[in-house]
Short mmCIF file of C-alpha atoms and ligand atoms in Angstrom, two decimals:
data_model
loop_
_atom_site.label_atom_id
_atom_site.label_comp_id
_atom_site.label_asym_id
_atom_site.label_seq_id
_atom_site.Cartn_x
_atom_site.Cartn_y
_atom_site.Cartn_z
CA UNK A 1 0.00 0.00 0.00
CA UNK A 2 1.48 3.23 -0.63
CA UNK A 3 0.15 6.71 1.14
CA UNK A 4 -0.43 10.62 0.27
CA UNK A 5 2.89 10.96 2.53
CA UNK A 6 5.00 10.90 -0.49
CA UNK A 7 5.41 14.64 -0.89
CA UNK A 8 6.28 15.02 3.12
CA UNK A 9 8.98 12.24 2.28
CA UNK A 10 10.54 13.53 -0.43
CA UNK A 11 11.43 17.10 0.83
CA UNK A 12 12.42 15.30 4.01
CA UNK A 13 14.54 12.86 1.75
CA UNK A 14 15.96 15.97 -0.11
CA UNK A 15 17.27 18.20 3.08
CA UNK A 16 18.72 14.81 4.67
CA UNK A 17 20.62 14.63 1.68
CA UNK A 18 21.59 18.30 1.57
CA UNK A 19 23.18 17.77 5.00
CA UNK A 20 24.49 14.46 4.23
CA UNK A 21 22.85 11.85 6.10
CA UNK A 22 23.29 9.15 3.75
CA UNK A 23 23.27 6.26 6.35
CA UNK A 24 21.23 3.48 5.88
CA UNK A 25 18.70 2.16 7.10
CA UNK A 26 17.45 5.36 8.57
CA UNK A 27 14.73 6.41 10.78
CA UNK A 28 13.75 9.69 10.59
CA UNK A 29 11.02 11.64 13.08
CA UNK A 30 9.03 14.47 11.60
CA UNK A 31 8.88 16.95 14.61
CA UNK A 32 6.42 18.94 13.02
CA UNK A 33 4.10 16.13 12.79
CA UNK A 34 4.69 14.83 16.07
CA UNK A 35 3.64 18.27 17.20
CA UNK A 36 0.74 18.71 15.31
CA UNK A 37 -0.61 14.74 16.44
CA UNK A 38 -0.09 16.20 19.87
CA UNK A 39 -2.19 18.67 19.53
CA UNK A 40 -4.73 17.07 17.81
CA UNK A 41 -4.80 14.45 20.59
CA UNK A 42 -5.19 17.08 22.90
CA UNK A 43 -8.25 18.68 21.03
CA UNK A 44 -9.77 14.96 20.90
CA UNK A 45 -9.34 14.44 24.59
CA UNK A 46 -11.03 17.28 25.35
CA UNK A 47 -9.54 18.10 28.39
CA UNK A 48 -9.24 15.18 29.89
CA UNK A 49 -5.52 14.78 30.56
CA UNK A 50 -3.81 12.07 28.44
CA UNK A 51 -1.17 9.35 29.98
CA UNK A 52 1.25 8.37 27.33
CA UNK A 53 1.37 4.87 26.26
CA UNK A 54 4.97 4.63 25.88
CA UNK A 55 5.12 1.06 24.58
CA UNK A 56 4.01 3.25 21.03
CA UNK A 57 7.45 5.56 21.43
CA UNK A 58 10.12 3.82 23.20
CA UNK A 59 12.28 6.65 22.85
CA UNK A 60 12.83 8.90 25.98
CA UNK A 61 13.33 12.25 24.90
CA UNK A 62 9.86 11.92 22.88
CA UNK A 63 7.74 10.81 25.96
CA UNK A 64 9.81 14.25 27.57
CA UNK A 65 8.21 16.08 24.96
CA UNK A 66 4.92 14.93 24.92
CA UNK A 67 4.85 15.27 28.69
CA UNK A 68 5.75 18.69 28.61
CA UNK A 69 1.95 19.52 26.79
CA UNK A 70 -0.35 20.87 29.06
CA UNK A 71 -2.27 18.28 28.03
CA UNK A 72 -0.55 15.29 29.56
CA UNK A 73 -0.19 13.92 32.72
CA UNK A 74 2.62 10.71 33.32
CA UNK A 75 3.19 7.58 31.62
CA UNK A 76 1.58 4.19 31.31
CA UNK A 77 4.26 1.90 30.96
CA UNK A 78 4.61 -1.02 29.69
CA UNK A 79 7.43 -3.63 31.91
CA UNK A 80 7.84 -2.92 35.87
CA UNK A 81 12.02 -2.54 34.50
CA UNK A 82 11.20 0.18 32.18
CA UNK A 83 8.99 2.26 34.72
CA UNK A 84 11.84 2.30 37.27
CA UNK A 85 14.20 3.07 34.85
CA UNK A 86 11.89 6.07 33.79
CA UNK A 87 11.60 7.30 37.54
CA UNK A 88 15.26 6.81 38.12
CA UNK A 89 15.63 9.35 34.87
CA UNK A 90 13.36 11.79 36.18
CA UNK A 91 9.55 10.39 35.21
CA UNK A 92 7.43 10.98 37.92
CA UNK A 93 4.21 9.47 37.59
CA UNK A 94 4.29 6.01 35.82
CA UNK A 95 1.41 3.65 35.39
CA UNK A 96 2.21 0.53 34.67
CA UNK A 97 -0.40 -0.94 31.97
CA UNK A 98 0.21 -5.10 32.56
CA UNK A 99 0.24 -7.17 35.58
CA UNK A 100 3.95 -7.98 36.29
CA UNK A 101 5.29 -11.06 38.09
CA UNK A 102 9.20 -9.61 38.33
CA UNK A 103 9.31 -10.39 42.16
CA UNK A 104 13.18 -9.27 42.28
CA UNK A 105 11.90 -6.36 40.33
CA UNK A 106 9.22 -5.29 42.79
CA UNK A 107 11.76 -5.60 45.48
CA UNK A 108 13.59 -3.22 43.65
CA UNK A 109 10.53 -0.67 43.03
CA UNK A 110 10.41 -0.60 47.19
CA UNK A 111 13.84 -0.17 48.06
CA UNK A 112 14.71 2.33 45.50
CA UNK A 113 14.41 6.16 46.53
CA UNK A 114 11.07 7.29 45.29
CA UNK A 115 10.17 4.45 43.37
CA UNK A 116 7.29 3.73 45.45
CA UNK A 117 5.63 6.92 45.34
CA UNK A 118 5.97 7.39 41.73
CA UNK A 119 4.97 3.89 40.11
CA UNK A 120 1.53 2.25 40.07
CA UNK A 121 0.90 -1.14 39.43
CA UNK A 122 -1.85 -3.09 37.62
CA UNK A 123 -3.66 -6.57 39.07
CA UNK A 124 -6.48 -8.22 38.38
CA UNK A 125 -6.52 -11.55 40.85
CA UNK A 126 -4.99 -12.46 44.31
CA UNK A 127 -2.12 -14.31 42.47
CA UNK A 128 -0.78 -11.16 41.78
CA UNK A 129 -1.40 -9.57 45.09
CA UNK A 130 -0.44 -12.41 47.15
CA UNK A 131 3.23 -12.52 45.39
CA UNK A 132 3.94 -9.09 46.28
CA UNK A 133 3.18 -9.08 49.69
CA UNK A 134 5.12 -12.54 49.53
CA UNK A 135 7.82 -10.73 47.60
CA UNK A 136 8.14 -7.79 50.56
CA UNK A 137 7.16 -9.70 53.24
CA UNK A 138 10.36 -8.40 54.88
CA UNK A 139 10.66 -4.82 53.65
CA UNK A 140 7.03 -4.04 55.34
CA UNK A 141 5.88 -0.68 55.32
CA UNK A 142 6.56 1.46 57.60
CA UNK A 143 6.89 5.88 58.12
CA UNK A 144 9.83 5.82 55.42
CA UNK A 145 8.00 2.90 53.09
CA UNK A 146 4.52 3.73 51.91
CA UNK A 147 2.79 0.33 50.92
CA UNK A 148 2.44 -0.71 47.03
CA UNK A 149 0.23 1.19 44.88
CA UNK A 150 -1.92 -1.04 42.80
CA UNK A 151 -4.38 -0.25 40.59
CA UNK A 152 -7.33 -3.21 39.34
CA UNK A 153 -8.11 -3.68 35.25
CA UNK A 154 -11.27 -4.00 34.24
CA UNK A 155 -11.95 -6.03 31.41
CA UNK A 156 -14.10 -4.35 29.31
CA UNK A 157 -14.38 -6.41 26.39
CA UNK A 158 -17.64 -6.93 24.43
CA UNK A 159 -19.95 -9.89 24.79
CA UNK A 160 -22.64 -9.44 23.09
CA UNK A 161 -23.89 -13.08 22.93
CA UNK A 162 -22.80 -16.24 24.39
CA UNK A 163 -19.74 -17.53 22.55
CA UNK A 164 -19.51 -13.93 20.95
CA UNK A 165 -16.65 -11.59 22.11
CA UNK A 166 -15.02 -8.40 20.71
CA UNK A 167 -11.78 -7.19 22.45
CA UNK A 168 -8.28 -8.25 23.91
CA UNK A 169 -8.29 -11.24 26.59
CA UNK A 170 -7.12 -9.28 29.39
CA UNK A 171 -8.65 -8.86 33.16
CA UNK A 172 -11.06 -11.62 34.74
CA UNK A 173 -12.71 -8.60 36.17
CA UNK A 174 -15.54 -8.03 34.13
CA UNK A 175 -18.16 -7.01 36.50
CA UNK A 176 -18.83 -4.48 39.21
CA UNK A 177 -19.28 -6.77 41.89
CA UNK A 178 -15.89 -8.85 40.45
CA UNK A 179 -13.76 -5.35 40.82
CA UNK A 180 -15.29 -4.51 44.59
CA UNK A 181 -14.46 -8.05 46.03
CA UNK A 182 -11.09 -7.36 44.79
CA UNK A 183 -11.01 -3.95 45.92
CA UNK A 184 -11.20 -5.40 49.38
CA UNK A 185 -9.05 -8.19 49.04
CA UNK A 186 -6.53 -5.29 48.66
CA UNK A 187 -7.91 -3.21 51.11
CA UNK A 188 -6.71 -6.25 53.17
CA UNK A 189 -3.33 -6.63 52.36
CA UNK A 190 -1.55 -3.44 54.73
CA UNK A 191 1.28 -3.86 52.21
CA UNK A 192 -0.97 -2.57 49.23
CA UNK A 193 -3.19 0.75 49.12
CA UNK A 194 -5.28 0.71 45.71
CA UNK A 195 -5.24 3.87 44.05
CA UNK A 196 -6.59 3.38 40.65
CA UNK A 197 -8.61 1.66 37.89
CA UNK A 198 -7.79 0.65 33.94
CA UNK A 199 -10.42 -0.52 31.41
CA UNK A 200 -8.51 -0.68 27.91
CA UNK A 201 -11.42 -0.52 25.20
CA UNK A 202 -9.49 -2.39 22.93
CA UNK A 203 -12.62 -3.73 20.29
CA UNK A 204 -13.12 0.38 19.77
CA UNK A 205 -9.41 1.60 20.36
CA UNK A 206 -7.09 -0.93 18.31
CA UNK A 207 -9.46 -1.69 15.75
CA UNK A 208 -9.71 0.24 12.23
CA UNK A 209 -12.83 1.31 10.68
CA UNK A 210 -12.68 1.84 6.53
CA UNK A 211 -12.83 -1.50 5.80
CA UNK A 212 -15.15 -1.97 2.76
CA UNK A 213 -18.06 -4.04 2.23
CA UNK A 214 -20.42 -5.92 5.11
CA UNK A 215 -17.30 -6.93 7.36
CA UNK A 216 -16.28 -3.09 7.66
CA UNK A 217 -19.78 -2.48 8.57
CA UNK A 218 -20.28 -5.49 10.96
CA UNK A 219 -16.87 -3.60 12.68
CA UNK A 220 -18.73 -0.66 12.71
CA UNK A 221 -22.00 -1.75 14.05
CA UNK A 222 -20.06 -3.50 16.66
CA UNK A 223 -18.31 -0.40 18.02
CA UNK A 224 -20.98 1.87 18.10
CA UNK A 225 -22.98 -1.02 20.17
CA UNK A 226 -20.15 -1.57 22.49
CA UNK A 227 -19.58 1.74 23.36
CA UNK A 228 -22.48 2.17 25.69
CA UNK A 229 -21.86 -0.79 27.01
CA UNK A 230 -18.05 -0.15 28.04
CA UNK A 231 -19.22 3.28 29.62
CA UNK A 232 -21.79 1.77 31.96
CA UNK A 233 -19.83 -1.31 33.12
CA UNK A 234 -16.46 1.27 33.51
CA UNK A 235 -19.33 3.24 35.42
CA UNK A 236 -20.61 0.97 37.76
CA UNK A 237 -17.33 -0.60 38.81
CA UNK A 238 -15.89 2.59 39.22
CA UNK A 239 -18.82 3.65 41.75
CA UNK A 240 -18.75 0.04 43.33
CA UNK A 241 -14.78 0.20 44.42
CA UNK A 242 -15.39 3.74 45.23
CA UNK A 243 -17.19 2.67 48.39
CA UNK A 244 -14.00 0.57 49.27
CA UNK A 245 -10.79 3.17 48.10
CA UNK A 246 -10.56 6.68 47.03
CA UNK A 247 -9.84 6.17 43.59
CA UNK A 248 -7.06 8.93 42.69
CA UNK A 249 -6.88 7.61 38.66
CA UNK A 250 -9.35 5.96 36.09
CA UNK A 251 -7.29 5.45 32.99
CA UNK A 252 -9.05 4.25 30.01
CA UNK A 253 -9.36 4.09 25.95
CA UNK A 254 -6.42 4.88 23.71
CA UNK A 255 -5.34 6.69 20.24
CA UNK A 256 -8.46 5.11 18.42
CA UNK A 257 -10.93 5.85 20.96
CA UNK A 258 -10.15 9.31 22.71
CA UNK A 259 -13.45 11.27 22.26
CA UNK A 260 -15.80 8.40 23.51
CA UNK A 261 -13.40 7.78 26.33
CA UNK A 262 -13.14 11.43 27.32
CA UNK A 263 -16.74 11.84 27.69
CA UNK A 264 -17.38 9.09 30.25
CA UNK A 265 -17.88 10.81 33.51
CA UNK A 266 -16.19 7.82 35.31
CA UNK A 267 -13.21 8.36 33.57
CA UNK A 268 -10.57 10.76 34.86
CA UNK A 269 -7.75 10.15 32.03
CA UNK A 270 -7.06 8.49 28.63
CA UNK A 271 -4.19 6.63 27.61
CA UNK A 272 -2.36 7.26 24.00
CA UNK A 273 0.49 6.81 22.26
CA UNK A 274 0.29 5.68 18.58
CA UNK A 275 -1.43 8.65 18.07
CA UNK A 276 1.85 11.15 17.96
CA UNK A 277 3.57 9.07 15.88
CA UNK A 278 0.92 7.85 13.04
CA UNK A 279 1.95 4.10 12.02
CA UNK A 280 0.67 2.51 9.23
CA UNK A 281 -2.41 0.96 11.20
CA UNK A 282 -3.58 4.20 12.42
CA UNK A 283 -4.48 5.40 8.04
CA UNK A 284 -7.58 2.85 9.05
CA UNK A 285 -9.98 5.23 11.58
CA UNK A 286 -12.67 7.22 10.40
CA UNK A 287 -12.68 10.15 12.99
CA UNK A 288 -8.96 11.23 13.19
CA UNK A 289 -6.06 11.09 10.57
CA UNK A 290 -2.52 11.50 12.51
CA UNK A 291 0.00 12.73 10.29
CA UNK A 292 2.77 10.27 10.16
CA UNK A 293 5.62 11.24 12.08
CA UNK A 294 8.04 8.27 11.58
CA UNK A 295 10.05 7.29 8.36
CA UNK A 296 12.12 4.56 7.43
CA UNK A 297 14.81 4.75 5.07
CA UNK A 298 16.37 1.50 3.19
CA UNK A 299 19.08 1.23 0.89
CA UNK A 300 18.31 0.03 -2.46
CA UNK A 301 21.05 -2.56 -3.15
CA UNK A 302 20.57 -4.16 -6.08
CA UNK A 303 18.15 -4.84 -9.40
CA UNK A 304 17.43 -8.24 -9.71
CA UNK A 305 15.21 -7.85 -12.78
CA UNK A 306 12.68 -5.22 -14.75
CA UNK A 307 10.69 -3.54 -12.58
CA UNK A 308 12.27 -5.30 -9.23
CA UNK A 309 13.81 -3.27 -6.60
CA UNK A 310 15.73 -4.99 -4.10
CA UNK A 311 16.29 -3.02 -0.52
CA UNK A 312 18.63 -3.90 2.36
CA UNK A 313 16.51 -5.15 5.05
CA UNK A 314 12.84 -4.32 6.01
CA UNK A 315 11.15 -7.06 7.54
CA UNK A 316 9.83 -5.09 10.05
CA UNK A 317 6.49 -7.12 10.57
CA UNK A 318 4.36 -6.28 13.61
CA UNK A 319 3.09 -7.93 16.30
CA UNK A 320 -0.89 -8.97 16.28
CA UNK A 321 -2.94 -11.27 14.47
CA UNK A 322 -0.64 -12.25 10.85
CA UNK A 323 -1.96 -10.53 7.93
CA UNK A 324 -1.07 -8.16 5.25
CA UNK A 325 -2.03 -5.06 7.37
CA UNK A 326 0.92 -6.28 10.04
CA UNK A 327 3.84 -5.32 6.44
CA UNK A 328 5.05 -1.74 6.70
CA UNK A 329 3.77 0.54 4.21
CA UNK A 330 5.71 1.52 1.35
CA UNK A 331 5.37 5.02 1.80
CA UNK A 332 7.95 6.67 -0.65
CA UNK A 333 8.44 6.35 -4.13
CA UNK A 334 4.92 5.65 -5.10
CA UNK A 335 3.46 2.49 -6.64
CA UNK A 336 5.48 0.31 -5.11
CA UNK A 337 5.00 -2.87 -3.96
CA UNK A 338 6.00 -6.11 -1.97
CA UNK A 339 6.60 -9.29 -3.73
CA UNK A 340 4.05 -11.97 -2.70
CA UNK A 341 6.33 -14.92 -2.02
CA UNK A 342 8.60 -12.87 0.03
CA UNK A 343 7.19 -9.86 1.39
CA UNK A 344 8.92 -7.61 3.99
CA UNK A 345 11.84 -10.04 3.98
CA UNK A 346 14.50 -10.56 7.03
CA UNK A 347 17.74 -8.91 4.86
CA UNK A 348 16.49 -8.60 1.80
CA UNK A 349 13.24 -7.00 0.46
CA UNK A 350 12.23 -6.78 -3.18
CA UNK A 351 9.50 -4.02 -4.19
CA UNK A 352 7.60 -4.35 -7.55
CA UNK A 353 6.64 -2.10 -9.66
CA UNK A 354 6.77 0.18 -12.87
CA UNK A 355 8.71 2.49 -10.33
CA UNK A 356 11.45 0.07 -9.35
CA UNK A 357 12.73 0.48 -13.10
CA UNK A 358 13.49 4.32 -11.99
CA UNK A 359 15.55 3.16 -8.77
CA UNK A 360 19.31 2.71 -8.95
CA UNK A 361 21.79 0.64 -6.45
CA UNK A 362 21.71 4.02 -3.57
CA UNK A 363 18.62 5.12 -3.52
CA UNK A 364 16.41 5.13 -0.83
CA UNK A 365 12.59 3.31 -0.45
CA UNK A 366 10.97 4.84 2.56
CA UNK A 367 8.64 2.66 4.74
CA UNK A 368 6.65 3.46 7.78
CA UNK A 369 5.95 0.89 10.59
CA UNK A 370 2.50 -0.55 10.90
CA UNK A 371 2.51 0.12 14.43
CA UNK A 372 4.56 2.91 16.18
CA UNK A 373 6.58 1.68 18.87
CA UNK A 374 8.21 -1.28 17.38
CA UNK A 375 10.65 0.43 15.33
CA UNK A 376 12.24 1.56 18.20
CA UNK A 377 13.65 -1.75 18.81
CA UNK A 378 15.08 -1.76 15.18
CA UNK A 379 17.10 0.82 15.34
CA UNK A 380 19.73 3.33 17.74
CA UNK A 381 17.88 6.49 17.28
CA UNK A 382 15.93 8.63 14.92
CA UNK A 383 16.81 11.77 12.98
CA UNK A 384 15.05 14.55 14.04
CA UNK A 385 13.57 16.96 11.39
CA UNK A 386 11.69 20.19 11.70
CA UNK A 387 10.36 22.69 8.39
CA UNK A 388 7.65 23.72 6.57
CA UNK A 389 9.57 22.78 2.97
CA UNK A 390 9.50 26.16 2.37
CA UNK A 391 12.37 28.78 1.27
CA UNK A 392 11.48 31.03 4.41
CA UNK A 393 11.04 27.48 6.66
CA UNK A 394 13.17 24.81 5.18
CA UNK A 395 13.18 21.34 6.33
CA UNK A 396 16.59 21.00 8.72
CA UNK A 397 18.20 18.41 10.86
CA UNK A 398 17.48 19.31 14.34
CA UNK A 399 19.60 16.56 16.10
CA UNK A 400 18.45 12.96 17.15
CA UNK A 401 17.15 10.63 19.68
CA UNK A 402 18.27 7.54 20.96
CA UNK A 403 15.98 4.60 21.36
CA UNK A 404 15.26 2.77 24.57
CA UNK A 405 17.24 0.44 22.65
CA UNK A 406 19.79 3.21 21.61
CA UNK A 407 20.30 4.03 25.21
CA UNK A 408 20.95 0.01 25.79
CA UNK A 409 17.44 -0.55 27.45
CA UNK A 410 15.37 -2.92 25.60
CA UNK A 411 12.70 -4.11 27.97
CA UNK A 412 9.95 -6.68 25.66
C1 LIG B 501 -3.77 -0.55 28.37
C2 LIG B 501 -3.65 0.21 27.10
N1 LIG B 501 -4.10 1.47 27.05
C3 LIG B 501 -4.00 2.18 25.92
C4 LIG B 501 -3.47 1.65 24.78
C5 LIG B 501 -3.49 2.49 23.52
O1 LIG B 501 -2.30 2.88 23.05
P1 LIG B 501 -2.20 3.63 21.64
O2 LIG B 501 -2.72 4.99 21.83
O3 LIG B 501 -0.75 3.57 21.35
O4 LIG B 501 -3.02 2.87 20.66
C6 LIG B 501 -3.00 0.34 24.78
C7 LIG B 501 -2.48 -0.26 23.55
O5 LIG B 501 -2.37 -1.43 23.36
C8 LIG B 501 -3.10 -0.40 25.97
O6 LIG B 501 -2.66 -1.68 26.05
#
């Protein structure tokens, strides 16, 4: 598939060339569209503070930047490692999204300075609180240690039917009286204080909407029936562990689901991430259009045959269900496209196409990601660009980034 990004590309391709960044592969981050996704997030959220998914940047500085909007408030993280390695680098208020069962690692989070103040942590069963209280039995809390902060998911999946269900297997808490029972097995545990809820809308959030023809309508029916349905179950739990904890946080929703998230009274902030930096996936939604912010530059290496392109590397696949909306898109030249039998291959990747007869050994084939975090782990750092393309506001270099991975941190 190839996108109306080509234009962006090529002046970006042209001023990294003027300045002589002729590395390859190379991953280049728009700041100017980063910006403007930002602030479109913020107009979608309403005012309803956003946490930043940062599984969908991976890269430090960029969660710094987003965090300094107005907009924002703290992270939701994505490994317990990763969210005291964030605090320890100056993050304050990190929510960790998945359960964790890194008891060395939780011992860790209570002896560190500030750790335990500045890190929330997500459960849904007693497993998970009975191993950390088994995990600190011996650093108890005390004046200098405040007890765990946990927060419960709520599974908010939709069921529509029996033997019918839209959404991500997450949470065993699915119902009101489900989240209060565990409320007060927490309340129990002197080691734990609960401070928070999560319901991830994942059958609204993470799933497209333009497909074409009665299954893109069946999507569509489905999400406008299940959002109703998310906001009073999210509701009523909410209310029901209310009369157990003060609740300081109720996180929900994410990039594709921001405006019916925001509007839920129960909810006091959305999650997002993918959002700022547009991946491939994220062309698919109806209501929003992020500009992509992320490029990926690979080496054309050699011409196999008419109208073949071969590139150095690219198999940059993401994660999910296998399918050809998982390839990166060929973004830049246009009309490209991947060869059946091989696809986004592991070292080598041919592109077909009248176009490929224009490319020589050294050019470049830009791709983007189909989801936004995952290039992160592909790479040291990104390029940083900034310009209009114009003669008064060209497109410059503005420095780079390193990657979690860059900065030797590679966490999933
Ligand atoms: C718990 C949770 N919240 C929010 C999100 C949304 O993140 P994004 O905005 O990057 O789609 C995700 C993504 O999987 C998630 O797991």
């Amino acid at each position: 598939m190839t996108t109306a990004a080509g234009p962006r590309i090529a002046a970006i391709a042209r001023a990294l060339d003027d300045e002589g960044y002729r590395e390859r592969p190379i991953a280049v981050l728009d700041l100017d569209a980063f910006d403007a996704n930002l602030e479109d997030l913020a107009r979608r959220a309403g005012g309803t503070p956003i946490r930043i998914a940062s599984k969908s940047l991976r890269v430090r500085g960029l969660l710094e930047r987003a965090l300094a909007h107005p907009a924002t408030r703290g992270v939701l993280a994505f490994t317990l490692p990763e969210a005291l390695w964030l605090v320890q680098r100056g993050v304050d208020d990190v929510l960790l999204a998945y359960p964790t069962a890194e008891i060395g690692v939780i011992r860790s989070l209570c002896m560190l300075p500030g750790t335990l103040e500045a890190v929330t942590l997500m459960v849904d069963g007693t497993a998970q609180l009975d191993m950390m209280v088994a995990a600190t039995r011996d650093l108890r809390p005390g004046r200098d240690r405040p007890p765990l902060r946990v927060a419960i998911e709520l599974d908010v999946s939709y069921a529509p039917a029996p033997g019918l269900r839209f959404g991500a297997h997450r949470s065993p808490v699915r119902t009101a009286e489900q989240a209060a029972a565990l409320a007060r097995e927490i309340a129990a545990r002197p080691a734990l204080r609960l401070v928070g809820m999560m319901a991830y809308e994942g059958q609204i959030a993470g799933v497209t909407d333009t497909a074409r023809g009665p299954y893109g309508a069946a999507v569509r029916t489905m999400k406008r029936l299940s959002r109703p349905d998310v906001a009073r179950r999210r509701a009523e739990a909410v209310a029901a562990v209310r009369e157990v904890a003060d609740l300081e946080l109720v996180n929900g929703g994410g990039t594709g689901s921001l405006e019916s998230t925001a509007a839920e009274p129960a909810v006091t902030e959305v999650a997002a991430g993918s959002g700022l930096i547009g991946p491939g996936l994220f062309d698919g939604y109806r209501d929003f259009t992020p500009r992509p912010a992320l490029h990926l530059g690979l080496s054309v290496v050699r011409r196999p045959a008419r109208e073949v392109a071969t590139l150095l590397g690219g198999g940059w696949v993401a994660s999910g269900p296998p399918g050809p909306d998982r390839l990166p898109t060929i973004a830049h030249p246009a009309g490209l496209r991947f060869a059946p039998q091989e696809a986004a291959g592991e070292v080598q990747t041919p592109v077909l196409g009248p176009e490929a007869e224009r490319l020589r050994v050294g050019d470049t084939v830009w791709l983007r990601h189909a989801k936004a975090g995952e290039p992160a782990e592909h790479t040291n750092g990104y390029v940083l660009v900034a310009g209009a393309g114009t003669d008064a506001d060209p497109i410059r270099v503005q420095g780079w980034l390193p990657t979690y991975r860059g900065e030797g941190a590679v966490f999933l």
